[in-house]
Coordinates of C-alpha atoms in Angstrom, one line a residue:
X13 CA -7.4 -77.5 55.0
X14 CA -5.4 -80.0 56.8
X15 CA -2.7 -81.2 53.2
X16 CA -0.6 -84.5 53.3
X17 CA 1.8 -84.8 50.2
X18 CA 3.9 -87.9 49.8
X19 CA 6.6 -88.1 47.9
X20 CA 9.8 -90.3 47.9
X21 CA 11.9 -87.7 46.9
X22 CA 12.8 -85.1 49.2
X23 CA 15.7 -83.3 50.4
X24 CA 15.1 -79.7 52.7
X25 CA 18.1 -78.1 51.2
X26 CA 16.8 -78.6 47.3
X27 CA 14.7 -76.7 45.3
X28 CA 12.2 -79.2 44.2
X29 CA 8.2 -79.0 43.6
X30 CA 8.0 -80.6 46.9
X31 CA 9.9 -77.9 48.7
X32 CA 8.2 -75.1 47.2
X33 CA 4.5 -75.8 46.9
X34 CA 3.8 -77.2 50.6
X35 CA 5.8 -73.9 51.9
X36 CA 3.5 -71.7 49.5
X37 CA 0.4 -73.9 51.0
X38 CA 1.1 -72.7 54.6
X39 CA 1.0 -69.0 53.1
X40 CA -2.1 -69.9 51.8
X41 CA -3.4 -70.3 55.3
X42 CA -3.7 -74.5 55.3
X43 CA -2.2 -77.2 57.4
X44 CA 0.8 -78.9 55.3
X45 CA 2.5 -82.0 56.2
X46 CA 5.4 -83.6 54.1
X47 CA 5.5 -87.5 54.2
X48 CA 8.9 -89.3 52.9
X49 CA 11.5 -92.2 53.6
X50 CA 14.0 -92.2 55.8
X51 CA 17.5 -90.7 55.3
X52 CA 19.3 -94.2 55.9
X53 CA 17.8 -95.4 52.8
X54 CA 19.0 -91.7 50.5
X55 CA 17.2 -91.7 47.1
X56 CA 19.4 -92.7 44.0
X57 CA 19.4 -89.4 42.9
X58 CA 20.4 -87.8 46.0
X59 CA 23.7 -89.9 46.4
X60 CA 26.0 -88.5 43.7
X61 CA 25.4 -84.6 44.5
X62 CA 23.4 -84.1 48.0
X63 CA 25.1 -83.6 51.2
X64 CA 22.9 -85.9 53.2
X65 CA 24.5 -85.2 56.9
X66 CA 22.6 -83.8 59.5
X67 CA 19.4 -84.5 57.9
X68 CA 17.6 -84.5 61.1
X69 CA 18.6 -80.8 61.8
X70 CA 18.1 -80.2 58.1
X71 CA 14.6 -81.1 58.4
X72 CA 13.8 -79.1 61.6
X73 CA 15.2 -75.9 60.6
X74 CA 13.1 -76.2 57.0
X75 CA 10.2 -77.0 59.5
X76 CA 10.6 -74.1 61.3
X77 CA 11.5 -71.5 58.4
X78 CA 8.1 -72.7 56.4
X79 CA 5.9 -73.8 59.0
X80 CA 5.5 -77.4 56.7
X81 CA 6.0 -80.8 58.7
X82 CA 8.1 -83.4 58.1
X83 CA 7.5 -87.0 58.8
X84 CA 10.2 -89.7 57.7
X85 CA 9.0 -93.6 57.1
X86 CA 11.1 -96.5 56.7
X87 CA 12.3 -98.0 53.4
X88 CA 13.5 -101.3 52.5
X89 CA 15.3 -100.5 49.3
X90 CA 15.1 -98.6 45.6
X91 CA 14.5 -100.4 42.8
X92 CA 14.5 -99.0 39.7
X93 CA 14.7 -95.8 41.5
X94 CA 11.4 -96.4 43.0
X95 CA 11.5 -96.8 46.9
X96 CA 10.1 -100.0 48.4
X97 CA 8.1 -98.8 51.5
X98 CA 7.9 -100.9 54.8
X99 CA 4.8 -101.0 56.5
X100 CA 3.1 -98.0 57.9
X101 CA 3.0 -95.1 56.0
X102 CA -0.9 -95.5 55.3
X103 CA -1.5 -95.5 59.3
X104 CA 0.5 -92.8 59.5
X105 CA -1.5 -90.9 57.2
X106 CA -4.9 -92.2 58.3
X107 CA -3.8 -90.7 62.3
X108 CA -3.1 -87.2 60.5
X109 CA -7.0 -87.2 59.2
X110 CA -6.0 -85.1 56.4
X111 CA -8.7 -83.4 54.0
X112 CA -6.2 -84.7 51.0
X113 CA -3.7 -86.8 50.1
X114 CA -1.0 -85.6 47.6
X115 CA 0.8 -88.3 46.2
X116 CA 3.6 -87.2 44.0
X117 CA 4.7 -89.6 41.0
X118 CA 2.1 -91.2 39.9
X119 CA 4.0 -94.4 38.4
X120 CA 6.0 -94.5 41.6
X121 CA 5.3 -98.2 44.0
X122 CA 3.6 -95.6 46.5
X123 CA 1.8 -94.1 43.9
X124 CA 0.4 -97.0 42.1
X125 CA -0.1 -98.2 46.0
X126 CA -2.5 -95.5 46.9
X127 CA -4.5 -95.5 43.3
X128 CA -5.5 -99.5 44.4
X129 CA -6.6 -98.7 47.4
X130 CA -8.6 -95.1 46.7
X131 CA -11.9 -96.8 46.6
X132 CA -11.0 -97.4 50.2
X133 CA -9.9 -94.0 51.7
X134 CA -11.7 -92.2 54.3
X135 CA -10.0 -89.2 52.3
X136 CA -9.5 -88.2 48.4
X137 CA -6.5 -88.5 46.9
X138 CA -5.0 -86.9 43.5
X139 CA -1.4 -87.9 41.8
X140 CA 1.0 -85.9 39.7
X141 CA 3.5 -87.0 37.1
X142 CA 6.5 -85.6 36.0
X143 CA 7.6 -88.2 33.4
X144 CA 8.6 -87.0 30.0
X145 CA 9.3 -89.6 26.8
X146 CA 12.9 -88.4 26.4
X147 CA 13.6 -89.3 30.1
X148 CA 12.3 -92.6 30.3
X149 CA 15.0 -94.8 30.0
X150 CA 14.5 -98.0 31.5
X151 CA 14.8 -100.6 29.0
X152 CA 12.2 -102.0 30.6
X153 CA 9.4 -99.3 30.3
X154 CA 7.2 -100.7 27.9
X155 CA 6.6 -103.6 30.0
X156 CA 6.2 -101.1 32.6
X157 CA 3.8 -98.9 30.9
X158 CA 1.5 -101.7 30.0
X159 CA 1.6 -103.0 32.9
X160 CA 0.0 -99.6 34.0
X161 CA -2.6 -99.7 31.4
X162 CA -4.3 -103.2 32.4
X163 CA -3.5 -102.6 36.2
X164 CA -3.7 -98.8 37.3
X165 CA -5.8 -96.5 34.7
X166 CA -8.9 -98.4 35.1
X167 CA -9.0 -97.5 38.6
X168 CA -7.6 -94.0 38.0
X169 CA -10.8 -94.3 35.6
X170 CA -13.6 -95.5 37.5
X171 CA -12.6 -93.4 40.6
X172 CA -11.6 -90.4 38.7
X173 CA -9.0 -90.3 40.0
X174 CA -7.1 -86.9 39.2
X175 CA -3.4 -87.1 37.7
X176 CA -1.6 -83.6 37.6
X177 CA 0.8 -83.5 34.5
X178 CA 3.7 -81.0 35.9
X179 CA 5.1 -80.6 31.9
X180 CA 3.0 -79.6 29.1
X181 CA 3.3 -83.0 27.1
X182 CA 0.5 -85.7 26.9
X183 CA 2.9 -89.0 28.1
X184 CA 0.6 -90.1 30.7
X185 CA -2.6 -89.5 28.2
X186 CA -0.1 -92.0 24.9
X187 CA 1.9 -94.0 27.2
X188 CA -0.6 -94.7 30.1
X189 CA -3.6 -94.5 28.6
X190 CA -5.4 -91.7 30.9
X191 CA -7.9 -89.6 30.0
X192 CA -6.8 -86.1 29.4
X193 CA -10.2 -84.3 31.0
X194 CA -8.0 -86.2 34.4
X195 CA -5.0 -84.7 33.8
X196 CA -5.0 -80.9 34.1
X197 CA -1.6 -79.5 33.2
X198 CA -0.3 -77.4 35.9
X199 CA 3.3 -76.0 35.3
X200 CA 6.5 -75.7 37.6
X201 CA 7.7 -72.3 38.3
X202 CA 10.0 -70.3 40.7
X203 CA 10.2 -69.5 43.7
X204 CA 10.3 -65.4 43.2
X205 CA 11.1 -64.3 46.7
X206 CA 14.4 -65.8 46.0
X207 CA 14.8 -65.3 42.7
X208 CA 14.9 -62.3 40.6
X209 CA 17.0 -59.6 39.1
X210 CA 19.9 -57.9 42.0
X211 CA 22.7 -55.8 40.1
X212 CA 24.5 -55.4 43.7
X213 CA 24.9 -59.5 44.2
X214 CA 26.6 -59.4 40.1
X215 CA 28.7 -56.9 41.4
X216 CA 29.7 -58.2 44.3
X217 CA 29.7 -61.8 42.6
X218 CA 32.0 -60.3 40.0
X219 CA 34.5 -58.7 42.2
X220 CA 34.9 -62.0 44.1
X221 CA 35.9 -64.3 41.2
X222 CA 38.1 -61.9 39.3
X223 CA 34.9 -61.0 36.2
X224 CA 35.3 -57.8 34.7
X225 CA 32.6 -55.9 34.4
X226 CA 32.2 -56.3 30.5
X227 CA 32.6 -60.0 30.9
X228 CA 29.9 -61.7 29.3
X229 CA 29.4 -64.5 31.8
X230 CA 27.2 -67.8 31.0
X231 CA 25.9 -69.9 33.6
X232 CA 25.0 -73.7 34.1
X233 CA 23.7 -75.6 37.0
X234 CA 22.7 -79.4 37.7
X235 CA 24.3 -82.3 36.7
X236 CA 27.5 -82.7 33.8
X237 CA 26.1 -86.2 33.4
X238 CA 25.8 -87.4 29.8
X239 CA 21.7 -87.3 29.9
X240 CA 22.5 -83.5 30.6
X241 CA 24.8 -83.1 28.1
X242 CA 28.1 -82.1 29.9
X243 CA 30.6 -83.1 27.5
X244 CA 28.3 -80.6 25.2
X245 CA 28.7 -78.0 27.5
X246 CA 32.2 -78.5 27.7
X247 CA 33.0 -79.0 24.0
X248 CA 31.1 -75.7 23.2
X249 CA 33.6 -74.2 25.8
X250 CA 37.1 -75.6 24.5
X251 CA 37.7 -73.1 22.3
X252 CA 38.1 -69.0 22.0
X253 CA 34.9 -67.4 21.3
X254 CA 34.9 -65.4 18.2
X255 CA 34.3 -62.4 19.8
X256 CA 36.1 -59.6 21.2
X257 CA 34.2 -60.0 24.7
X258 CA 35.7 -62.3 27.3
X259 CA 33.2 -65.3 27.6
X260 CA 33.3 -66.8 30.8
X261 CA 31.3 -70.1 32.0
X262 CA 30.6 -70.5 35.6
X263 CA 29.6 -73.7 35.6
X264 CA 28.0 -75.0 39.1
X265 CA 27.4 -78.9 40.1
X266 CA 29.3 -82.0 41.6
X267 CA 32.1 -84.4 39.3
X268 CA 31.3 -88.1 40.7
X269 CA 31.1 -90.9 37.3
X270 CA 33.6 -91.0 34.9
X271 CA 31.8 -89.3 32.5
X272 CA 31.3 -86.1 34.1
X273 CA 35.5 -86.6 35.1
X274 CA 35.7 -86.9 31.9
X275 CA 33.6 -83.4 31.2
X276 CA 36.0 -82.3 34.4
X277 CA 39.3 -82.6 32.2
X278 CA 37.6 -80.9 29.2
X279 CA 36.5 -77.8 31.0
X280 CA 40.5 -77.6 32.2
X281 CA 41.5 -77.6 29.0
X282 CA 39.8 -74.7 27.8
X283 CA 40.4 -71.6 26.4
X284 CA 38.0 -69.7 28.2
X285 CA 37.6 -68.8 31.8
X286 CA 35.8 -71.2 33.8
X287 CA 35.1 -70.8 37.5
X288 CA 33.7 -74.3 38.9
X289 CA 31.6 -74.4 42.1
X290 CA 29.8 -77.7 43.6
X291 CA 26.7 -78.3 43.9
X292 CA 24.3 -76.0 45.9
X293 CA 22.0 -75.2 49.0
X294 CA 18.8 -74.1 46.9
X295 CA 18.5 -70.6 48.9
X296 CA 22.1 -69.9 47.7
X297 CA 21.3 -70.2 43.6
X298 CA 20.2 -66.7 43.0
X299 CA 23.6 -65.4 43.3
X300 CA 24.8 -67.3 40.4
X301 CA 22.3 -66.2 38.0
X302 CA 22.5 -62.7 39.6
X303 CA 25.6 -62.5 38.5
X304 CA 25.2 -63.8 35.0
X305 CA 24.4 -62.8 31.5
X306 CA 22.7 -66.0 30.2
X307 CA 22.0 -69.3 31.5
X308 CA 22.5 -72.9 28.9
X309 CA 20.7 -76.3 29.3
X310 CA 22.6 -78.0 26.7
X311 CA 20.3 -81.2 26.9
X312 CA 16.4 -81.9 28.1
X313 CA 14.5 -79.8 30.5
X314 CA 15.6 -78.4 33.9
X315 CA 13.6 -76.8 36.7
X316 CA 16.4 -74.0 37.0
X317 CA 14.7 -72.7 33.7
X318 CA 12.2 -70.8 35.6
X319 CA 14.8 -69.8 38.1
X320 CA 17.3 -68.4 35.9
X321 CA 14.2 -66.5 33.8
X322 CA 13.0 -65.1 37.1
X323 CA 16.5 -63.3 37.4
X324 CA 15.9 -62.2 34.0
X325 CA 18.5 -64.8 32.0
X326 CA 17.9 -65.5 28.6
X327 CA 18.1 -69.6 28.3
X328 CA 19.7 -71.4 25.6
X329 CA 18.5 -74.7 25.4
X330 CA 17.9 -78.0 23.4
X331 CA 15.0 -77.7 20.5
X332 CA 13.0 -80.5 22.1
X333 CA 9.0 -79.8 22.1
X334 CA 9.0 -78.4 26.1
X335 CA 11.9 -76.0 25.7
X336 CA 10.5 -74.7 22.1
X337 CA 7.1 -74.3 23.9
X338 CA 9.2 -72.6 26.8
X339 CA 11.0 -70.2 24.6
X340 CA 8.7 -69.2 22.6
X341 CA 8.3 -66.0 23.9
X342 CA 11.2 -64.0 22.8
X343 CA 13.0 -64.9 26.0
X344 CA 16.1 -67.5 24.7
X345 CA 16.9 -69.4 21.7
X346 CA 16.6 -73.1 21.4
X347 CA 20.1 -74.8 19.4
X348 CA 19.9 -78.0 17.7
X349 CA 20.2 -81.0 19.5
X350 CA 23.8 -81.9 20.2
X351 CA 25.2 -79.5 17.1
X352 CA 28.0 -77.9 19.4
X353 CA 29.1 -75.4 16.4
X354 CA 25.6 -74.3 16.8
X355 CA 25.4 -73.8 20.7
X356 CA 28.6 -71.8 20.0
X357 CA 26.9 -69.4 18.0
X358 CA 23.9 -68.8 19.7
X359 CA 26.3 -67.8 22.8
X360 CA 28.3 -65.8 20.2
X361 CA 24.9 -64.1 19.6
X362 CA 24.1 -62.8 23.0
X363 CA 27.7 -61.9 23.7
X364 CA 27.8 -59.4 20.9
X365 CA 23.8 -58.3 20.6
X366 CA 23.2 -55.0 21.4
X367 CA 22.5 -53.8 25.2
X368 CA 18.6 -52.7 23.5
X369 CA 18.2 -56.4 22.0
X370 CA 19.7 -57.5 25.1
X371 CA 17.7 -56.1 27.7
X372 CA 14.4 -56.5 25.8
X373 CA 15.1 -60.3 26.2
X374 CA 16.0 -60.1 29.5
X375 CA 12.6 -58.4 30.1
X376 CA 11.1 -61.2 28.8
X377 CA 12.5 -63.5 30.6
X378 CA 11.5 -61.9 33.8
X379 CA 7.7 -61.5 32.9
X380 CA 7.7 -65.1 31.7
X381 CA 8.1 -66.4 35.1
X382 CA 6.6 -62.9 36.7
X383 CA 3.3 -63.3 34.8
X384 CA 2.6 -66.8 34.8
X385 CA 5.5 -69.3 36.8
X386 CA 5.3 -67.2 39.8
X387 CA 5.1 -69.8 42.5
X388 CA 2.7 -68.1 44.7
X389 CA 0.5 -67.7 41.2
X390 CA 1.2 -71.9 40.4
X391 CA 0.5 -72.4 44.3
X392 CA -3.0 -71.2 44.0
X393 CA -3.7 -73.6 40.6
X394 CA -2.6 -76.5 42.9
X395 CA -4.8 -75.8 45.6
X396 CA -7.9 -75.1 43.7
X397 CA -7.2 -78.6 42.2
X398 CA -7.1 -80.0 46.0
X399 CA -10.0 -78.1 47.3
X400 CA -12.2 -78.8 43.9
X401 CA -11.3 -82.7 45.0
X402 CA -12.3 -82.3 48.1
X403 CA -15.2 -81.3 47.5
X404 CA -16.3 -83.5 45.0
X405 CA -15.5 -86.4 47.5
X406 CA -17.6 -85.1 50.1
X407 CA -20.1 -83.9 48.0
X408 CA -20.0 -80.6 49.8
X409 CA -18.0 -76.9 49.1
X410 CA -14.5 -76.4 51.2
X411 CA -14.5 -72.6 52.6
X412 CA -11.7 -71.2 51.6
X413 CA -9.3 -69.8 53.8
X414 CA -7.0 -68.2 51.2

């Protein structure tokens, strides 16, 4: 099956859905190309943290390492973080003859783009979303989200047109108004050929950066902006632990706004030992959960979740309804929503359980993502969405080659 995802957002050196499932697809056996902008026009997102020289080389050696293709169109601007297309991309895609068209983001101007004009493709097409309610922030989303009601989900309903939701939460069914028997819920997970459990890389990890062995060490990657709750994470880390272990943070992302400067001067002022790193390739994560004891979100949801639970991390996080659901398996604790005293003593608690507690958790954690997030195991759920798609457009049964 010749695949064609689009999606706006996509860096070769990040761990995103978008770098993971096409390379998994390929495995699989099928033909995957990756359709985004341009580099001269970097996402929003991509501007405070991503290293975005070289992108051309970037893009060739994740060609040749998953066997996925990239093509780059041309974009005029952002806007509201959604990209502004110039002329083309649907010729582009039409010359590729693809058996489906993946269009990530649903609510994206591409997205909304490609659901008016489905009736009209010589090809299916399916959507995903990975909005949640506690990250939509634009003051102007309601307008937004009713403007997708009248304009979008009739279409979405007449063509049945399916809508992937990427988080267990019904936003798109209360906020846009689509039918939940056309949005099938299929999870992120990790990548596990990357990411699992290595006691030599803590080791080594440990040795490097001066961590005794007995060191309980806690981990965080991503952002320190405020919707992430750095200043959190550095509050909880001010003072001495009440413990007698040494708690040490290694605490992994790029300082750019004055916030997260501000979360910058914090951390220097703390008590405890904290080893700083900027931001990283996503092939050279493992090693800092490797090396770790637990891993904290102190606000929303992160992808590294699934990453840090495939090394076998317990995860503290926020008690917001996906990271309840997520650790509702005996593999982390959820804290109460910016109460630091709180995130304090739940890392207080892991420091001083004992190693049987411990490494039951850490089990867990590990058959969390093992069992079920495996990306080779979420891979397959995405394609039999494709394939079942297919074949309902043509009205005739796609032979597997996987």
């Amino acid at each position: 099956m010749r695949i064609v995802h689009f999606d706006q957002m996509f860096h070769p050196e990040f761990g995103d859905q978008i770098n993971i499932l096409p390379k998994y697809q390929v495995k699989q056996g099928h033909e995957v190309y990756i359709i985004t902008g341009k580099n001269d026009v970097p996402h929003p997102r991509f501007q405070s943290f991503a290293d975005n020289t070289n992108m051309d080389d970037k893009d060739r050696r994740f060609e040749a390492t998953t066997g996925v293709k990239i093509i780059r169109v041309d974009i005029k601007r952002f806007v509201s973080g959604r990209a502004i297309y110039k002329k083309g991309h649907k010729k582009i895609i039409d010359n590729l003859n693809p058996d489906i068209l993946f269009c990530h983001f649903n609510d994206t101007v591409v997205g909304m783009y490609y659901t008016w004009i489905s009736n009209k493709l010589d090809y299916p097409v399916i959507f995903d979303s990975h909005m949640l309610e506690m990250a939509s922030k634009n003051p102007l989303n309601k307008v937004f989200r009713m403007f997708y009601r009248v304009a979008m989900t009739p279409i979405i309903k007449k063509n049945k047109l399916k809508v992937i939701r990427t988080q267990d939460d019904d936003y798109v069914n209360r906020h846009l108004g689509i039918p939940k028997e056309l949005t099938p819920f299929i999870s992120f997970g990790s990548d596990t050929s990357i990411f699992y459990p290595n006691n030599d890389v803590k080791s080594n990890f440990r040795r490097e950066n001066d961590i005794q062995d007995d060191d309980f060490v806690v981990v965080y990657t991503g952002k320190f902006s405020e919707d992430k709750g750095g200043k959190i994470l550095a509050e909880a880390f001010r003072n001495k632990f009440e413990t007698n272990k040494n708690i040490v943070l290694v605490a992994v992302g790029n300082i750019k706004s004055e916030y997260e400067k501000e979360v910058e001067r914090i951390f220097k002022k703390s008590d405890n030992k904290i080893l700083r790193f900027p931001t990283q390739k996503y092939v050279d994560l493992p090693r800092f959960y490797q090396a770790s004891d637990l891993c904290v979100f102190p606000k929303q949801c992160s992808l590294s979740f699934y990453d840090a639970q495939a090394c076998g991390l317990p995860v503290i996080a926020e008690d917001n309804n996906i990271n309840i659901d997520r650790l509702n398996h005996k593999n982390g604790l959820v804290y109460n929503t910016n109460d630091i005293d709180d995130l304090r003593n739940k890392i207080n608690q892991f420091a001083e359980m004992n190693k049987e507690e411990y490494n039951t958790i850490s089990q867990n954690a590990y058959n969390f993502v093992k069992e079920s997030y495996d990306y080779k195991y979420i891979a397959e759920q995405y394609t039999k969405v494709l394939i079942d798609e297919y074949n309902r457009f043509n009205g005739k049964e796609w032979r597997s080659l996987w």
